[in-house]
PDB file of C-alpha atoms in Angstrom:
ATOM      1  CA  SER A   1     -77.555  71.935-153.651  1.00  0.00           C
ATOM      2  CA  VAL A   2     -76.658  75.530-152.829  1.00  0.00           C
ATOM      3  CA  PRO A   3     -78.111  76.872-149.566  1.00  0.00           C
ATOM      4  CA  GLU A   4     -80.454  79.871-149.723  1.00  0.00           C
ATOM      5  CA  PRO A   5     -78.891  83.180-148.619  1.00  0.00           C
ATOM      6  CA  ALA A   6     -79.896  84.505-145.237  1.00  0.00           C
ATOM      7  CA  PRO A   7     -82.753  87.056-145.338  1.00  0.00           C
ATOM      8  CA  GLN A   8     -81.436  90.571-145.748  1.00  0.00           C
ATOM      9  CA  PRO A   9     -82.762  93.506-143.704  1.00  0.00           C
ATOM     10  CA  VAL A  10     -85.062  95.863-145.605  1.00  0.00           C
ATOM     11  CA  PRO A  11     -83.448  99.292-146.030  1.00  0.00           C
ATOM     12  CA  ALA A  12     -85.283 101.965-144.020  1.00  0.00           C
ATOM     13  CA  ASP A  13     -85.484 104.334-146.977  1.00  0.00           C
ATOM     14  CA  LEU A  14     -87.007 101.748-149.341  1.00  0.00           C
ATOM     15  CA  LYS A  15     -90.266 102.978-150.875  1.00  0.00           C
ATOM     16  CA  ILE A  16     -92.700 100.491-152.327  1.00  0.00           C
ATOM     17  CA  HIS A  17     -94.943 101.981-154.998  1.00  0.00           C
ATOM     18  CA  ARG A  18     -98.354 100.714-155.984  1.00  0.00           C
ATOM     19  CA  ALA A  19     -98.562  98.869-159.269  1.00  0.00           C
ATOM     20  CA  PRO A  20     -99.836 101.136-162.038  1.00  0.00           C
ATOM     21  CA  THR A  21    -103.519 100.788-162.815  1.00  0.00           C
ATOM     22  CA  LYS A  22    -104.382  98.660-165.801  1.00  0.00           C
ATOM     23  CA  PRO A  23    -105.572 100.589-168.842  1.00  0.00           C
ATOM     24  CA  LEU A  24    -109.290 100.874-169.374  1.00  0.00           C
ATOM     25  CA  LEU A  25    -110.633  99.397-172.612  1.00  0.00           C
ATOM     26  CA  LEU A  26    -113.396 101.542-174.100  1.00  0.00           C
ATOM     27  CA  PHE A  27    -115.338 101.436-177.345  1.00  0.00           C
ATOM     28  CA  VAL A  28    -116.202 104.702-179.070  1.00  0.00           C
ATOM     29  CA  THR A  29    -119.058 104.647-181.595  1.00  0.00           C
ATOM     30  CA  ASN A  30    -119.890 107.433-184.027  1.00  0.00           C
ATOM     31  CA  VAL A  31    -123.659 107.936-183.709  1.00  0.00           C
ATOM     32  CA  LYS A  32    -124.096 108.829-187.387  1.00  0.00           C
ATOM     33  CA  SER A  33    -121.854 106.311-189.158  1.00  0.00           C
ATOM     34  CA  ALA A  34    -121.904 103.581-186.457  1.00  0.00           C
ATOM     35  CA  LYS A  35    -118.138 103.241-186.976  1.00  0.00           C
ATOM     36  CA  THR A  36    -116.620 101.920-183.761  1.00  0.00           C
ATOM     37  CA  ALA A  37    -113.037 102.039-182.517  1.00  0.00           C
ATOM     38  CA  TRP A  38    -111.517 100.678-179.337  1.00  0.00           C
ATOM     39  CA  VAL A  39    -109.191 102.679-177.125  1.00  0.00           C
ATOM     40  CA  GLU A  40    -107.017 101.622-174.201  1.00  0.00           C
ATOM     41  CA  ILE A  41    -106.452 104.554-171.887  1.00  0.00           C
ATOM     42  CA  SER A  42    -105.330 105.267-168.349  1.00  0.00           C
ATOM     43  CA  ILE A  43    -108.018 106.291-165.881  1.00  0.00           C
ATOM     44  CA  ASN A  44    -105.688 109.171-164.944  1.00  0.00           C
ATOM     45  CA  ASP A  45    -105.855 110.615-168.473  1.00  0.00           C
ATOM     46  CA  SER A  46    -108.194 113.453-169.339  1.00  0.00           C
ATOM     47  CA  VAL A  47    -111.151 113.408-171.690  1.00  0.00           C
ATOM     48  CA  THR A  48    -109.015 115.596-173.986  1.00  0.00           C
ATOM     49  CA  MET A  49    -106.455 112.781-174.190  1.00  0.00           C
ATOM     50  CA  LEU A  50    -109.241 110.304-174.962  1.00  0.00           C
ATOM     51  CA  LYS A  51    -110.367 112.601-177.788  1.00  0.00           C
ATOM     52  CA  ARG A  52    -106.798 112.671-179.113  1.00  0.00           C
ATOM     53  CA  TYR A  53    -106.685 108.861-179.280  1.00  0.00           C
ATOM     54  CA  VAL A  54    -110.149 108.688-180.845  1.00  0.00           C
ATOM     55  CA  SER A  55    -109.212 111.355-183.383  1.00  0.00           C
ATOM     56  CA  ARG A  56    -106.345 109.204-184.633  1.00  0.00           C
ATOM     57  CA  LYS A  57    -108.583 106.175-185.085  1.00  0.00           C
ATOM     58  CA  MET A  58    -111.801 107.808-186.293  1.00  0.00           C
ATOM     59  CA  GLU A  59    -110.337 110.680-188.337  1.00  0.00           C
ATOM     60  CA  THR A  60    -112.576 113.243-186.636  1.00  0.00           C
ATOM     61  CA  PRO A  61    -110.889 116.425-185.398  1.00  0.00           C
ATOM     62  CA  GLU A  62    -110.798 116.665-181.595  1.00  0.00           C
ATOM     63  CA  ALA A  63    -112.419 120.104-181.713  1.00  0.00           C
ATOM     64  CA  ASP A  64    -115.434 118.670-183.574  1.00  0.00           C
ATOM     65  CA  MET A  65    -116.068 115.859-181.067  1.00  0.00           C
ATOM     66  CA  ILE A  66    -118.646 115.603-178.363  1.00  0.00           C
ATOM     67  CA  LEU A  67    -118.211 112.419-176.329  1.00  0.00           C
ATOM     68  CA  ILE A  68    -121.343 111.153-174.605  1.00  0.00           C
ATOM     69  CA  TYR A  69    -121.330 108.549-171.843  1.00  0.00           C
ATOM     70  CA  MET A  70    -124.518 107.342-170.177  1.00  0.00           C
ATOM     71  CA  GLY A  71    -126.421 110.310-171.606  1.00  0.00           C
ATOM     72  CA  GLN A  72    -124.030 113.049-170.497  1.00  0.00           C
ATOM     73  CA  GLU A  73    -121.208 114.867-172.259  1.00  0.00           C
ATOM     74  CA  LEU A  74    -117.736 114.084-170.927  1.00  0.00           C
ATOM     75  CA  PRO A  75    -116.038 117.399-169.968  1.00  0.00           C
ATOM     76  CA  ASN A  76    -112.675 117.895-171.724  1.00  0.00           C
ATOM     77  CA  ASP A  77    -110.645 118.956-168.705  1.00  0.00           C
ATOM     78  CA  MET A  78    -111.734 116.130-166.406  1.00  0.00           C
ATOM     79  CA  GLN A  79    -109.739 113.007-165.654  1.00  0.00           C
ATOM     80  CA  LEU A  80    -111.623 109.884-166.677  1.00  0.00           C
ATOM     81  CA  LYS A  81    -111.642 108.576-163.110  1.00  0.00           C
ATOM     82  CA  TYR A  82    -113.755 111.569-162.024  1.00  0.00           C
ATOM     83  CA  THR A  83    -116.354 111.267-164.782  1.00  0.00           C
ATOM     84  CA  ARG A  84    -119.385 108.988-164.938  1.00  0.00           C
ATOM     85  CA  LEU A  85    -116.909 106.251-165.935  1.00  0.00           C
ATOM     86  CA  GLU A  86    -115.999 105.975-162.244  1.00  0.00           C
ATOM     87  CA  ARG A  87    -118.424 103.063-161.723  1.00  0.00           C
ATOM     88  CA  VAL A  88    -116.938 101.126-164.653  1.00  0.00           C
ATOM     89  CA  ILE A  89    -113.432 101.760-163.378  1.00  0.00           C
ATOM     90  CA  GLN A  90    -114.393 100.331-159.983  1.00  0.00           C
ATOM     91  CA  LYS A  91    -115.991  97.263-161.589  1.00  0.00           C
ATOM     92  CA  ALA A  92    -112.950  96.687-163.812  1.00  0.00           C
ATOM     93  CA  ALA A  93    -110.605  96.990-160.826  1.00  0.00           C
ATOM     94  CA  SER A  94    -112.553  94.292-158.999  1.00  0.00           C
ATOM     95  CA  THR A  95    -112.549  92.141-162.178  1.00  0.00           C
ATOM     96  CA  GLN A  96    -116.334  92.188-162.482  1.00  0.00           C
ATOM     97  CA  GLU A  97    -117.882  91.554-165.887  1.00  0.00           C
ATOM     98  CA  LEU A  98    -118.562  94.758-167.828  1.00  0.00           C
ATOM     99  CA  THR A  99    -121.525  95.142-170.168  1.00  0.00           C
ATOM    100  CA  PRO A 100    -121.222  96.665-173.664  1.00  0.00           C
ATOM    101  CA  ASP A 101    -123.299  99.672-172.517  1.00  0.00           C
ATOM    102  CA  GLU A 102    -120.864 100.327-169.687  1.00  0.00           C
ATOM    103  CA  ILE A 103    -117.795 100.471-171.925  1.00  0.00           C
ATOM    104  CA  THR A 104    -119.283 102.311-174.918  1.00  0.00           C
ATOM    105  CA  ILE A 105    -118.897 106.037-175.427  1.00  0.00           C
ATOM    106  CA  TYR A 106    -120.816 107.757-178.195  1.00  0.00           C
ATOM    107  CA  LEU A 107    -119.144 110.262-180.479  1.00  0.00           C
ATOM    108  CA  VAL A 108    -121.165 113.090-181.975  1.00  0.00           C
ATOM    109  CA  ASP A 109    -119.401 115.067-184.693  1.00  0.00           C
ATOM    110  CA  ILE A 110    -120.492 118.698-184.431  1.00  0.00           C
ATOM    111  CA  LYS A 111    -120.514 118.913-188.229  1.00  0.00           C
ATOM    112  CA  ASP A 112    -123.291 116.279-188.239  1.00  0.00           C
ATOM    113  CA  ILE A 113    -125.591 118.463-186.112  1.00  0.00           C
ATOM    114  CA  PRO A 114    -127.867 120.693-188.209  1.00  0.00           C
ATOM    115  CA  SER A 115    -126.858 124.336-187.702  1.00  0.00           C
ATOM    116  CA  ASP A 116    -130.382 125.369-186.686  1.00  0.00           C
ATOM    117  CA  VAL A 117    -130.313 123.074-183.605  1.00  0.00           C
ATOM    118  CA  ARG A 118    -126.736 123.657-182.432  1.00  0.00           C
ATOM    119  CA  GLU A 119    -125.982 125.377-179.166  1.00  0.00           C
ATOM    120  CA  PRO A 120    -124.756 128.960-179.651  1.00  0.00           C
ATOM    121  CA  ASP A 121    -121.161 128.096-178.651  1.00  0.00           C
ATOM    122  CA  ASP A 122    -120.940 125.122-181.071  1.00  0.00           C
ATOM    123  CA  ARG A 123    -118.912 125.638-184.221  1.00  0.00           C
TER     124      ARG A 123
END
């Protein structure tokens, strides 16, 4: 058999990077039609990026979407890891079991909201 090579010294300038985080699997359900789509997304992505993925699967324009998680709207400019999804992200990282409620986001299409109950800034 061939002998193993002698251990080599580690170069001083070697940088070891953390492994990238695993994507988060989320389910997005339209509250009117009950149509559901799944999305894999990085926790570093923004809610706007999530809307882009959902738009492709659900055929709802991003501008018409309101995404609700645990009773609160997800703000467009926020990274997912800083939203209310933070608890789910921590559970997923520690490989704990996630419940359907924890991984479901509800989509409200602004066009489905009667005009007389919309907020003034809604389209």
